[in-house]
Amino acid sequence: AGQLTSGPWGPHTATLDWCEQNYEHFLYIAETWNSFSNIPFVLLALYGMHTTLREGLPNQVRYALQHAMIAFIGIGSFLFHATLLWHAQLLDELPMIYASFQAIYCILLEGRPSSSGSLLTKIACAGIPALFTAIYLVYPNPVFHQIVYGALQLFITYRMQLLLGKIPPESKLKKDCTHLLKTGSALTVLAFAIWNVDNIMCDSITAWRDSVGWIGVLSQGHGWWHLLVACGSNRFVVALIGLACGLKDHEAYEVSYSLYAFPYLRKVNSGEVSKSK
């Protein structure tokens, strides 16, 4: 209640307005924390692209593109929260669908050596998002988008479990990827819980935030959603790449970390492989 419904970008045309006071800190940014909390999305995705290309992984362009699409989500989300315009909202929500289908494309290509299967996968993973885009432009209901996105995440998780089952149980890479999937899932579930609390209890949270001063920034639930999902998505993508490469040679790759927290897949040199046998 009491939110500004227009700003320097014009009247707010987005179908959503989150639990943060509009234009509280900057003239040209409607939701400060909801905007800047997208920076980790972009930085982690750029880091993922860099490590994927640096390590020279198989099908590296495909996986670098997966990271790039995560970066596009962060950029689109920043623009959406900064302007609260419908066209900017599309730049947030549609890349979420496109990135999901890029992940599905990467998963479905594993174990499909035939060119006909690959062609059908490409057509489906390009055609279905295009169909969704057309429907969403005509029927711009955010709940519809959320249901479709949630269903895609469940399908991706299911298919990744199938890939995981194809890696030998004694494989270190399998253990690494299992850890990434578990921690990525935990971060995402926590983010989803905070996202719901932020929506349901917005009035109470806002009242508390206004009463405690600067420490109230810690109650920016949607900002926490961005931070946690950025970290969770990064772990899912690295696990996906690890499983895909592990199907080819599970001893030739391992998950390493930068600053003990940011995973990436690296090649194990021949000497390291020999010692592990």
mmCIF file of C-alpha atoms in Angstrom:
data_model
loop_
_atom_site.group_PDB
_atom_site.id
_atom_site.type_symbol
_atom_site.label_atom_id
_atom_site.label_comp_id
_atom_site.label_asym_id
_atom_site.label_seq_id
_atom_site.Cartn_x
_atom_site.Cartn_y
_atom_site.Cartn_z
ATOM 1 C CA ALA A 1 0.000 0.000 0.000
ATOM 2 C CA GLY A 2 1.151 3.562 -0.702
ATOM 3 C CA GLN A 3 3.594 2.530 -3.433
ATOM 4 C CA LEU A 4 4.453 5.019 -6.156
ATOM 5 C CA THR A 5 2.907 3.834 -9.417
ATOM 6 C CA SER A 6 4.965 5.946 -11.812
ATOM 7 C CA GLY A 7 8.470 7.326 -12.097
ATOM 8 C CA PRO A 8 10.938 8.863 -14.551
ATOM 9 C CA TRP A 9 10.417 5.889 -16.862
ATOM 10 C CA GLY A 10 6.675 6.595 -16.998
ATOM 11 C CA PRO A 11 3.704 4.819 -15.410
ATOM 12 C CA HIS A 12 4.474 1.356 -14.042
ATOM 13 C CA THR A 13 3.153 -1.148 -16.566
ATOM 14 C CA ALA A 14 4.581 -4.333 -15.023
ATOM 15 C CA THR A 15 2.098 -6.883 -13.668
ATOM 16 C CA LEU A 16 4.123 -7.197 -10.440
ATOM 17 C CA ASP A 17 5.388 -4.745 -7.830
ATOM 18 C CA TRP A 18 7.467 -6.296 -5.065
ATOM 19 C CA CYS A 19 7.825 -5.647 -1.334
ATOM 20 C CA GLU A 20 10.257 -2.733 -1.536
ATOM 21 C CA GLN A 21 9.483 0.974 -1.442
ATOM 22 C CA ASN A 22 9.763 2.472 -4.908
ATOM 23 C CA TYR A 23 12.343 5.207 -5.646
ATOM 24 C CA GLU A 24 13.462 5.275 -2.026
ATOM 25 C CA HIS A 25 17.177 5.745 -2.785
ATOM 26 C CA PHE A 26 17.633 6.698 -6.447
ATOM 27 C CA LEU A 27 15.624 8.761 -8.910
ATOM 28 C CA TYR A 28 15.979 6.288 -11.777
ATOM 29 C CA ILE A 29 15.828 2.990 -9.865
ATOM 30 C CA ALA A 30 12.405 1.920 -8.613
ATOM 31 C CA GLU A 31 13.552 -0.971 -6.383
ATOM 32 C CA THR A 32 17.121 -0.479 -5.213
ATOM 33 C CA TRP A 33 17.903 -3.766 -3.490
ATOM 34 C CA ASN A 34 15.822 -5.862 -5.866
ATOM 35 C CA SER A 35 17.847 -4.343 -8.718
ATOM 36 C CA PHE A 36 21.396 -4.512 -7.344
ATOM 37 C CA SER A 37 20.942 -8.003 -5.889
ATOM 38 C CA ASN A 38 21.017 -9.226 -9.504
ATOM 39 C CA ILE A 39 24.713 -8.383 -9.829
ATOM 40 C CA PRO A 40 25.770 -11.814 -8.442
ATOM 41 C CA PHE A 41 23.694 -13.440 -11.211
ATOM 42 C CA VAL A 42 25.795 -11.685 -13.822
ATOM 43 C CA LEU A 43 29.164 -12.066 -12.088
ATOM 44 C CA LEU A 44 28.739 -15.783 -11.353
ATOM 45 C CA ALA A 45 27.577 -16.425 -14.905
ATOM 46 C CA LEU A 46 30.542 -14.537 -16.397
ATOM 47 C CA TYR A 47 32.847 -16.489 -14.094
ATOM 48 C CA GLY A 48 31.198 -19.718 -15.264
ATOM 49 C CA MET A 49 31.681 -18.766 -18.913
ATOM 50 C CA HIS A 50 35.334 -17.933 -18.245
ATOM 51 C CA THR A 51 36.156 -21.203 -16.479
ATOM 52 C CA THR A 52 34.258 -23.303 -19.024
ATOM 53 C CA LEU A 53 36.178 -21.799 -21.933
ATOM 54 C CA ARG A 54 39.469 -21.733 -20.018
ATOM 55 C CA GLU A 55 39.305 -25.456 -19.233
ATOM 56 C CA GLY A 56 38.535 -26.342 -22.855
ATOM 57 C CA LEU A 57 35.672 -28.664 -21.902
ATOM 58 C CA PRO A 58 33.856 -30.772 -24.520
ATOM 59 C CA ASN A 59 30.973 -28.850 -26.097
ATOM 60 C CA GLN A 60 32.259 -25.789 -24.284
ATOM 61 C CA VAL A 61 30.297 -23.319 -26.414
ATOM 62 C CA ARG A 62 27.045 -25.046 -25.464
ATOM 63 C CA TYR A 63 27.843 -24.815 -21.770
ATOM 64 C CA ALA A 64 29.225 -21.285 -21.970
ATOM 65 C CA LEU A 65 25.922 -20.300 -23.576
ATOM 66 C CA GLN A 66 24.102 -21.836 -20.615
ATOM 67 C CA HIS A 67 26.055 -19.569 -18.279
ATOM 68 C CA ALA A 68 25.449 -16.599 -20.599
ATOM 69 C CA MET A 69 21.697 -17.127 -20.462
ATOM 70 C CA ILE A 70 21.860 -17.009 -16.668
ATOM 71 C CA ALA A 71 23.631 -13.651 -17.037
ATOM 72 C CA PHE A 72 20.814 -12.438 -19.304
ATOM 73 C CA ILE A 73 18.331 -13.279 -16.534
ATOM 74 C CA GLY A 74 20.281 -11.089 -14.136
ATOM 75 C CA ILE A 75 20.484 -8.197 -16.580
ATOM 76 C CA GLY A 76 16.793 -8.440 -17.449
ATOM 77 C CA SER A 77 15.821 -8.661 -13.801
ATOM 78 C CA PHE A 78 17.874 -5.563 -13.002
ATOM 79 C CA LEU A 79 16.057 -3.618 -15.732
ATOM 80 C CA PHE A 80 12.677 -4.901 -14.591
ATOM 81 C CA HIS A 81 13.132 -3.947 -10.940
ATOM 82 C CA ALA A 82 14.732 -0.624 -11.854
ATOM 83 C CA THR A 83 11.868 0.472 -14.116
ATOM 84 C CA LEU A 84 8.802 -1.684 -13.285
ATOM 85 C CA LEU A 85 7.884 -1.600 -16.959
ATOM 86 C CA TRP A 86 6.150 -4.488 -18.737
ATOM 87 C CA HIS A 87 8.731 -4.756 -21.513
ATOM 88 C CA ALA A 88 11.506 -4.893 -18.920
ATOM 89 C CA GLN A 89 9.546 -7.556 -17.030
ATOM 90 C CA LEU A 90 9.658 -9.661 -20.191
ATOM 91 C CA LEU A 91 13.452 -9.298 -20.218
ATOM 92 C CA ASP A 92 13.437 -10.927 -16.783
ATOM 93 C CA GLU A 93 10.801 -13.621 -17.191
ATOM 94 C CA LEU A 94 11.367 -14.854 -20.753
ATOM 95 C CA PRO A 95 15.119 -15.541 -20.304
ATOM 96 C CA MET A 96 14.167 -17.751 -17.336
ATOM 97 C CA ILE A 97 12.243 -19.956 -19.762
ATOM 98 C CA TYR A 98 14.935 -19.784 -22.450
ATOM 99 C CA ALA A 99 17.714 -20.690 -19.992
ATOM 100 C CA SER A 100 15.647 -23.649 -18.785
ATOM 101 C CA PHE A 101 15.290 -24.976 -22.315
ATOM 102 C CA GLN A 102 18.994 -24.471 -22.946
ATOM 103 C CA ALA A 103 19.622 -26.715 -19.927
ATOM 104 C CA ILE A 104 17.083 -29.244 -21.231
ATOM 105 C CA TYR A 105 18.824 -29.143 -24.614
ATOM 106 C CA CYS A 106 22.203 -29.875 -23.010
ATOM 107 C CA ILE A 107 20.724 -32.741 -20.979
ATOM 108 C CA LEU A 108 18.749 -34.373 -23.781
ATOM 109 C CA LEU A 109 21.677 -34.383 -26.185
ATOM 110 C CA GLU A 110 23.632 -36.676 -23.869
ATOM 111 C CA GLY A 111 23.190 -40.254 -25.054
ATOM 112 C CA ARG A 112 21.630 -39.174 -28.357
ATOM 113 C CA PRO A 113 24.393 -39.596 -30.910
ATOM 114 C CA SER A 114 22.066 -39.729 -33.911
ATOM 115 C CA SER A 115 21.699 -36.576 -35.993
ATOM 116 C CA SER A 116 17.927 -37.103 -36.258
ATOM 117 C CA GLY A 117 17.529 -37.141 -32.467
ATOM 118 C CA SER A 118 19.694 -34.058 -32.170
ATOM 119 C CA LEU A 119 17.625 -32.234 -34.797
ATOM 120 C CA LEU A 120 14.352 -33.066 -33.051
ATOM 121 C CA THR A 121 15.802 -31.882 -29.742
ATOM 122 C CA LYS A 122 16.877 -28.603 -31.323
ATOM 123 C CA ILE A 123 13.471 -28.044 -32.894
ATOM 124 C CA ALA A 124 11.645 -28.798 -29.625
ATOM 125 C CA CYS A 125 13.962 -26.680 -27.480
ATOM 126 C CA ALA A 126 13.568 -23.731 -29.840
ATOM 127 C CA GLY A 127 9.917 -24.182 -30.781
ATOM 128 C CA ILE A 128 8.377 -24.649 -27.328
ATOM 129 C CA PRO A 129 9.931 -21.458 -25.864
ATOM 130 C CA ALA A 130 8.768 -19.576 -28.958
ATOM 131 C CA LEU A 131 5.245 -20.911 -28.404
ATOM 132 C CA PHE A 132 5.383 -19.941 -24.731
ATOM 133 C CA THR A 133 6.511 -16.432 -25.690
ATOM 134 C CA ALA A 134 3.569 -16.017 -28.069
ATOM 135 C CA ILE A 135 1.086 -17.256 -25.443
ATOM 136 C CA TYR A 136 2.567 -15.088 -22.695
ATOM 137 C CA LEU A 137 2.393 -11.951 -24.822
ATOM 138 C CA VAL A 138 -1.326 -12.579 -25.299
ATOM 139 C CA TYR A 139 -1.955 -13.889 -21.774
ATOM 140 C CA PRO A 140 0.488 -12.006 -19.504
ATOM 141 C CA ASN A 141 -0.372 -13.758 -16.259
ATOM 142 C CA PRO A 142 2.670 -14.049 -13.949
ATOM 143 C CA VAL A 143 1.182 -17.116 -12.233
ATOM 144 C CA PHE A 144 1.155 -18.883 -15.618
ATOM 145 C CA HIS A 145 4.839 -18.057 -16.022
ATOM 146 C CA GLN A 146 5.644 -19.251 -12.496
ATOM 147 C CA ILE A 147 3.846 -22.579 -13.013
ATOM 148 C CA VAL A 148 5.601 -23.252 -16.313
ATOM 149 C CA TYR A 149 8.985 -22.278 -14.888
ATOM 150 C CA GLY A 150 8.467 -24.488 -11.835
ATOM 151 C CA ALA A 151 7.472 -27.446 -14.015
ATOM 152 C CA LEU A 152 10.592 -26.977 -16.143
ATOM 153 C CA GLN A 153 12.800 -26.999 -13.031
ATOM 154 C CA LEU A 154 11.216 -30.249 -11.853
ATOM 155 C CA PHE A 155 11.789 -31.823 -15.274
ATOM 156 C CA ILE A 156 15.420 -30.662 -15.334
ATOM 157 C CA THR A 157 16.000 -32.065 -11.835
ATOM 158 C CA TYR A 158 14.472 -35.396 -12.849
ATOM 159 C CA ARG A 159 16.604 -35.671 -15.994
ATOM 160 C CA MET A 160 19.760 -34.728 -14.097
ATOM 161 C CA GLN A 161 19.050 -37.527 -11.626
ATOM 162 C CA LEU A 162 18.881 -39.916 -14.566
ATOM 163 C CA LEU A 163 22.277 -38.690 -15.778
ATOM 164 C CA LEU A 164 23.643 -39.066 -12.266
ATOM 165 C CA GLY A 165 22.581 -42.714 -12.253
ATOM 166 C CA LYS A 166 24.729 -43.392 -15.321
ATOM 167 C CA ILE A 167 27.964 -42.385 -13.582
ATOM 168 C CA PRO A 168 29.748 -45.225 -11.689
ATOM 169 C CA PRO A 169 28.914 -45.076 -7.966
ATOM 170 C CA GLU A 170 32.579 -45.035 -6.912
ATOM 171 C CA SER A 171 33.328 -42.010 -9.078
ATOM 172 C CA LYS A 172 34.593 -38.906 -7.285
ATOM 173 C CA LEU A 173 32.957 -36.775 -9.957
ATOM 174 C CA LYS A 174 29.600 -38.346 -9.118
ATOM 175 C CA LYS A 175 30.056 -37.458 -5.458
ATOM 176 C CA ASP A 176 31.061 -33.909 -6.400
ATOM 177 C CA CYS A 177 28.031 -33.442 -8.647
ATOM 178 C CA THR A 178 25.717 -34.973 -6.051
ATOM 179 C CA HIS A 179 26.995 -32.438 -3.522
ATOM 180 C CA LEU A 180 26.409 -29.586 -5.974
ATOM 181 C CA LEU A 181 22.862 -30.763 -6.689
ATOM 182 C CA LYS A 182 22.037 -31.105 -2.990
ATOM 183 C CA THR A 183 23.445 -27.716 -2.002
ATOM 184 C CA GLY A 184 21.980 -26.059 -5.099
ATOM 185 C CA SER A 185 18.568 -27.527 -4.251
ATOM 186 C CA ALA A 186 18.856 -26.399 -0.621
ATOM 187 C CA LEU A 187 19.705 -22.844 -1.671
ATOM 188 C CA THR A 188 16.801 -22.780 -4.133
ATOM 189 C CA VAL A 189 14.279 -24.150 -1.618
ATOM 190 C CA LEU A 190 15.438 -21.605 0.963
ATOM 191 C CA ALA A 191 15.131 -18.834 -1.629
ATOM 192 C CA PHE A 192 11.617 -19.979 -2.546
ATOM 193 C CA ALA A 193 10.583 -19.991 1.122
ATOM 194 C CA ILE A 194 11.901 -16.435 1.605
ATOM 195 C CA TRP A 195 10.192 -15.348 -1.628
ATOM 196 C CA ASN A 196 6.836 -16.597 -0.315
ATOM 197 C CA VAL A 197 7.261 -15.056 3.146
ATOM 198 C CA ASP A 198 8.183 -11.762 1.488
ATOM 199 C CA ASN A 199 4.978 -11.849 -0.568
ATOM 200 C CA ILE A 200 2.609 -13.040 2.154
ATOM 201 C CA MET A 201 3.878 -10.885 5.023
ATOM 202 C CA CYS A 202 4.874 -7.779 3.084
ATOM 203 C CA ASP A 203 2.940 -5.293 5.231
ATOM 204 C CA SER A 204 4.363 -6.644 8.495
ATOM 205 C CA ILE A 205 7.893 -6.835 7.076
ATOM 206 C CA THR A 206 7.678 -3.280 5.745
ATOM 207 C CA ALA A 207 6.467 -1.967 9.120
ATOM 208 C CA TRP A 208 9.361 -3.681 10.920
ATOM 209 C CA ARG A 209 11.857 -2.463 8.307
ATOM 210 C CA ASP A 210 10.720 1.127 8.772
ATOM 211 C CA SER A 211 11.086 0.840 12.545
ATOM 212 C CA VAL A 212 14.658 -0.473 12.742
ATOM 213 C CA GLY A 213 16.551 1.817 10.378
ATOM 214 C CA TRP A 214 19.433 0.682 8.175
ATOM 215 C CA ILE A 215 19.457 -2.900 9.474
ATOM 216 C CA GLY A 216 16.074 -3.303 7.809
ATOM 217 C CA VAL A 217 17.891 -3.920 4.524
ATOM 218 C CA LEU A 218 18.364 -7.498 5.724
ATOM 219 C CA SER A 219 14.601 -7.973 5.382
ATOM 220 C CA GLN A 220 14.640 -7.393 1.613
ATOM 221 C CA GLY A 221 13.313 -10.881 0.859
ATOM 222 C CA HIS A 222 13.245 -10.616 -2.907
ATOM 223 C CA GLY A 223 16.860 -9.498 -2.859
ATOM 224 C CA TRP A 224 17.738 -12.632 -0.871
ATOM 225 C CA TRP A 225 15.829 -14.637 -3.494
ATOM 226 C CA HIS A 226 18.124 -13.243 -6.173
ATOM 227 C CA LEU A 227 21.319 -13.917 -4.201
ATOM 228 C CA LEU A 228 20.410 -17.473 -3.224
ATOM 229 C CA VAL A 229 19.044 -18.459 -6.631
ATOM 230 C CA ALA A 230 22.170 -17.046 -8.292
ATOM 231 C CA CYS A 231 24.357 -19.325 -6.151
ATOM 232 C CA GLY A 232 22.003 -22.284 -6.568
ATOM 233 C CA SER A 233 21.784 -21.873 -10.346
ATOM 234 C CA ASN A 234 25.557 -21.689 -10.608
ATOM 235 C CA ARG A 235 25.854 -25.006 -8.781
ATOM 236 C CA PHE A 236 23.180 -26.629 -10.948
ATOM 237 C CA VAL A 237 24.925 -25.556 -14.158
ATOM 238 C CA VAL A 238 28.338 -26.805 -12.976
ATOM 239 C CA ALA A 239 26.727 -30.116 -11.949
ATOM 240 C CA LEU A 240 25.057 -30.386 -15.348
ATOM 241 C CA ILE A 241 28.363 -29.813 -17.127
ATOM 242 C CA GLY A 242 30.102 -32.277 -14.808
ATOM 243 C CA LEU A 243 27.548 -35.017 -15.458
ATOM 244 C CA ALA A 244 27.641 -34.455 -19.214
ATOM 245 C CA CYS A 245 31.446 -34.627 -19.296
ATOM 246 C CA GLY A 246 31.457 -37.512 -16.822
ATOM 247 C CA LEU A 247 29.416 -39.662 -19.169
ATOM 248 C CA LYS A 248 32.343 -39.444 -21.583
ATOM 249 C CA ASP A 249 35.095 -40.022 -18.986
ATOM 250 C CA HIS A 250 34.267 -39.714 -15.297
ATOM 251 C CA GLU A 251 37.931 -39.888 -14.277
ATOM 252 C CA ALA A 252 39.059 -37.052 -16.528
ATOM 253 C CA TYR A 253 37.180 -34.254 -14.728
ATOM 254 C CA GLU A 254 36.644 -32.998 -11.217
ATOM 255 C CA VAL A 255 34.849 -30.159 -9.466
ATOM 256 C CA SER A 256 37.159 -27.505 -8.017
ATOM 257 C CA TYR A 257 36.356 -24.327 -6.105
ATOM 258 C CA SER A 258 37.492 -20.738 -6.147
ATOM 259 C CA LEU A 259 37.525 -19.081 -2.708
ATOM 260 C CA TYR A 260 36.132 -22.369 -1.309
ATOM 261 C CA ALA A 261 32.638 -21.424 -2.496
ATOM 262 C CA PHE A 262 32.398 -21.026 -6.271
ATOM 263 C CA PRO A 263 32.519 -24.329 -8.162
ATOM 264 C CA TYR A 264 33.809 -25.021 -11.644
ATOM 265 C CA LEU A 265 34.663 -28.139 -13.614
ATOM 266 C CA ARG A 266 38.274 -28.728 -14.525
ATOM 267 C CA LYS A 267 40.185 -31.329 -16.452
ATOM 268 C CA VAL A 268 42.352 -33.700 -14.459
ATOM 269 C CA ASN A 269 45.773 -34.100 -16.059
ATOM 270 C CA SER A 270 46.995 -37.570 -16.980
ATOM 271 C CA GLY A 271 49.324 -37.786 -13.972
ATOM 272 C CA GLU A 272 46.488 -37.091 -11.541
ATOM 273 C CA VAL A 273 44.305 -39.712 -13.231
ATOM 274 C CA SER A 274 47.076 -42.314 -12.937
ATOM 275 C CA LYS A 275 47.529 -41.645 -9.205
ATOM 276 C CA SER A 276 43.799 -42.028 -8.580
ATOM 277 C CA LYS A 277 43.708 -45.502 -10.082
#
